[in-house]
């Protein structure tokens, strides 16, 4: 019998949300598919109909989480008028992600040596979802004259590297000090790419 339109996707998301809570609580490795099935209130057949493996399930959760991050950013960015203001807000939004309880499980998953090349390729694809946000913001800043003209793709990778690299400080300084550090990093960055003459 055919599944009603939309029901399959609803079930898939429900399983993923219950599994996400379990991964947040136990970590990636410790959470078993049997526990996920029990938490989701779904049959083994239903779980494996939607997800062939725990890897596939976790990748789907990461994709949903990233899309949620993108949607939140759209709401944050909407009232902001300048690329400079958006760059500061984007850094703060990036820093706020360290409060996400899924982050430890995601680190455990991405650091797993057992992950196969197809899984790693999909993980990289998911991490690229937010690249266009950075690229467009920097392009807009160049168009408006706020940022110096340069190769936008190179600058995007520099800014992504800055944001990602600062994450190391989270483990040493803690969550309460990470957001001000991200803001300060934009101060420093703008001295290099701003059009006020500094760094040119």
Short mmCIF file of C-alpha atoms in Angstrom, two decimals:
data_model
loop_
_atom_site.label_atom_id
_atom_site.label_comp_id
_atom_site.label_asym_id
_atom_site.label_seq_id
_atom_site.Cartn_x
_atom_site.Cartn_y
_atom_site.Cartn_z
CA UNK A 1 0.00 0.00 0.00
CA UNK A 2 1.37 3.42 -0.99
CA UNK A 3 2.29 5.85 1.77
CA UNK A 4 0.27 9.10 1.81
CA UNK A 5 2.15 12.04 0.28
CA UNK A 6 4.30 13.76 2.87
CA UNK A 7 3.89 11.05 5.50
CA UNK A 8 7.23 9.43 4.66
CA UNK A 9 9.14 12.71 5.06
CA UNK A 10 7.27 13.46 8.30
CA UNK A 11 8.24 10.03 9.70
CA UNK A 12 11.85 10.50 8.56
CA UNK A 13 12.10 13.87 10.33
CA UNK A 14 10.44 12.50 13.48
CA UNK A 15 12.97 9.65 13.64
CA UNK A 16 15.81 12.13 13.05
CA UNK A 17 14.64 14.51 15.81
CA UNK A 18 14.37 11.69 18.36
CA UNK A 19 17.75 10.33 17.28
CA UNK A 20 19.28 13.81 17.52
CA UNK A 21 18.25 14.04 21.19
CA UNK A 22 19.87 10.65 21.82
CA UNK A 23 23.10 11.63 20.04
CA UNK A 24 23.22 14.86 22.07
CA UNK A 25 22.85 12.89 25.27
CA UNK A 26 25.09 9.87 24.58
CA UNK A 27 27.40 10.89 21.75
CA UNK A 28 27.63 9.34 18.30
CA UNK A 29 29.37 6.03 19.05
CA UNK A 30 27.46 5.14 22.21
CA UNK A 31 23.98 5.60 20.69
CA UNK A 32 22.83 2.35 19.07
CA UNK A 33 20.26 1.87 16.32
CA UNK A 34 18.15 -0.19 18.75
CA UNK A 35 18.09 2.74 21.19
CA UNK A 36 17.22 5.11 18.33
CA UNK A 37 14.39 2.80 17.26
CA UNK A 38 13.07 2.72 20.82
CA UNK A 39 13.37 6.51 21.27
CA UNK A 40 11.62 7.14 17.94
CA UNK A 41 8.85 4.64 18.67
CA UNK A 42 9.45 3.16 15.23
CA UNK A 43 9.91 -0.37 13.93
CA UNK A 44 13.30 -1.61 12.77
CA UNK A 45 11.88 -1.82 9.24
CA UNK A 46 10.75 1.81 9.36
CA UNK A 47 14.15 3.00 10.59
CA UNK A 48 16.01 1.12 7.85
CA UNK A 49 13.47 2.14 5.21
CA UNK A 50 14.51 5.77 5.77
CA UNK A 51 18.15 5.30 6.78
CA UNK A 52 20.41 2.48 5.58
CA UNK A 53 22.86 3.04 8.43
CA UNK A 54 23.61 5.11 11.52
CA UNK A 55 26.06 7.13 9.40
CA UNK A 56 23.30 8.04 6.95
CA UNK A 57 20.95 9.00 9.78
CA UNK A 58 23.56 11.22 11.42
CA UNK A 59 24.39 12.92 8.11
CA UNK A 60 20.70 13.68 7.63
CA UNK A 61 20.56 15.19 11.15
CA UNK A 62 23.63 17.32 10.37
CA UNK A 63 22.02 18.54 7.14
CA UNK A 64 18.80 19.50 8.96
CA UNK A 65 20.87 21.27 11.63
CA UNK A 66 22.85 23.19 9.02
CA UNK A 67 19.68 24.23 7.17
CA UNK A 68 18.21 25.42 10.47
CA UNK A 69 21.40 27.47 11.03
CA UNK A 70 21.00 29.00 7.55
CA UNK A 71 17.34 29.87 8.21
CA UNK A 72 18.22 31.49 11.54
CA UNK A 73 20.90 33.51 9.80
CA UNK A 74 18.40 34.74 7.20
CA UNK A 75 16.21 36.11 10.03
CA UNK A 76 19.22 37.73 11.75
CA UNK A 77 20.52 39.30 8.52
CA UNK A 78 17.19 40.63 7.21
CA UNK A 79 17.11 43.92 9.20
CA UNK A 80 20.86 44.64 8.84
CA UNK A 81 21.72 47.29 6.27
CA UNK A 82 25.48 47.03 5.78
CA UNK A 83 27.84 44.20 4.92
CA UNK A 84 30.00 45.25 7.89
CA UNK A 85 27.09 44.84 10.32
CA UNK A 86 26.27 41.49 8.72
CA UNK A 87 29.88 40.32 9.06
CA UNK A 88 29.86 41.04 12.81
CA UNK A 89 26.46 39.35 13.16
CA UNK A 90 27.63 36.35 11.16
CA UNK A 91 30.65 35.94 13.44
CA UNK A 92 28.35 36.05 16.49
CA UNK A 93 25.98 33.55 14.86
CA UNK A 94 28.95 31.28 14.12
CA UNK A 95 30.16 31.58 17.72
CA UNK A 96 26.68 30.78 19.09
CA UNK A 97 26.90 27.37 17.43
CA UNK A 98 29.30 26.27 20.18
CA UNK A 99 26.21 26.17 22.43
CA UNK A 100 24.70 23.48 20.19
CA UNK A 101 24.54 20.23 22.21
CA UNK A 102 25.04 18.19 19.01
CA UNK A 103 28.55 19.60 18.46
CA UNK A 104 30.40 16.96 20.50
CA UNK A 105 28.69 14.11 18.67
CA UNK A 106 29.44 15.84 15.35
CA UNK A 107 33.13 16.13 16.24
CA UNK A 108 33.19 12.48 17.26
CA UNK A 109 31.51 11.50 14.00
CA UNK A 110 33.72 13.61 11.72
CA UNK A 111 36.87 12.45 13.51
CA UNK A 112 36.00 8.79 13.13
CA UNK A 113 38.66 6.90 11.21
CA UNK A 114 36.09 4.28 10.33
CA UNK A 115 34.03 6.71 8.22
CA UNK A 116 34.07 5.63 4.59
CA UNK A 117 35.03 7.99 1.72
CA UNK A 118 31.40 8.39 0.60
CA UNK A 119 30.42 9.47 4.13
CA UNK A 120 33.31 11.94 4.31
CA UNK A 121 32.36 13.34 0.89
CA UNK A 122 28.77 13.85 2.08
CA UNK A 123 30.01 15.48 5.29
CA UNK A 124 32.07 17.94 3.26
CA UNK A 125 29.05 18.67 1.07
CA UNK A 126 26.99 19.50 4.17
CA UNK A 127 29.70 21.78 5.58
CA UNK A 128 29.63 23.72 2.29
CA UNK A 129 25.93 24.61 2.67
CA UNK A 130 26.81 27.90 4.38
CA UNK A 131 29.59 28.90 1.96
CA UNK A 132 27.26 30.95 -0.29
CA UNK A 133 26.28 33.07 2.75
CA UNK A 134 29.89 34.08 3.34
CA UNK A 135 30.59 34.60 -0.36
CA UNK A 136 27.51 36.78 -0.94
CA UNK A 137 28.19 38.90 2.14
CA UNK A 138 31.77 39.58 1.06
CA UNK A 139 30.71 40.27 -2.51
CA UNK A 140 28.07 42.73 -1.27
CA UNK A 141 30.70 44.45 0.89
CA UNK A 142 32.95 44.90 -2.14
CA UNK A 143 30.06 46.19 -4.24
CA UNK A 144 29.09 48.73 -1.58
CA UNK A 145 32.69 49.89 -1.16
CA UNK A 146 32.89 48.69 2.45
CA UNK A 147 35.50 46.04 1.63
CA UNK A 148 38.52 46.31 -0.64
CA UNK A 149 38.27 44.60 -4.02
CA UNK A 150 40.02 41.23 -4.07
CA UNK A 151 39.37 37.63 -5.11
CA UNK A 152 36.08 36.91 -3.36
CA UNK A 153 36.60 33.14 -3.24
CA UNK A 154 40.03 33.48 -1.64
CA UNK A 155 38.62 35.94 0.89
CA UNK A 156 35.72 33.57 1.63
CA UNK A 157 38.17 30.79 2.51
CA UNK A 158 40.20 33.18 4.66
CA UNK A 159 37.09 34.22 6.62
CA UNK A 160 35.90 30.60 6.91
CA UNK A 161 39.36 29.63 8.15
CA UNK A 162 39.30 32.44 10.69
CA UNK A 163 35.87 31.41 12.00
CA UNK A 164 36.69 27.71 12.09
CA UNK A 165 40.16 28.18 13.56
CA UNK A 166 38.87 30.32 16.41
CA UNK A 167 36.82 27.35 17.51
CA UNK A 168 39.97 25.98 19.18
CA UNK A 169 39.67 28.79 21.74
CA UNK A 170 36.29 27.43 22.85
CA UNK A 171 38.02 24.51 24.59
CA UNK A 172 40.44 26.78 26.43
CA UNK A 173 38.37 29.89 27.13
CA UNK A 174 34.85 28.48 27.40
CA UNK A 175 31.54 29.51 25.85
CA UNK A 176 31.20 32.84 27.69
CA UNK A 177 34.43 34.25 26.20
CA UNK A 178 34.13 32.91 22.67
CA UNK A 179 31.59 35.45 21.28
CA UNK A 180 33.67 38.55 22.23
CA UNK A 181 36.70 36.88 20.67
CA UNK A 182 34.82 36.33 17.41
CA UNK A 183 33.77 39.98 17.42
CA UNK A 184 37.36 41.08 17.98
CA UNK A 185 38.47 38.87 15.09
CA UNK A 186 36.19 40.89 12.78
CA UNK A 187 37.76 44.12 14.09
CA UNK A 188 41.16 42.73 13.08
CA UNK A 189 39.88 41.41 9.73
CA UNK A 190 38.33 44.75 8.81
CA UNK A 191 41.66 46.49 9.32
CA UNK A 192 42.92 44.35 6.47
CA UNK A 193 39.95 44.38 4.08
CA UNK A 194 38.27 47.68 4.97
CA UNK A 195 38.56 50.56 2.53
CA UNK A 196 39.58 53.20 5.10
CA UNK A 197 43.20 52.84 4.03
CA UNK A 198 44.41 50.41 6.69
CA UNK A 199 46.19 47.43 5.24
CA UNK A 200 46.08 48.76 1.67
#
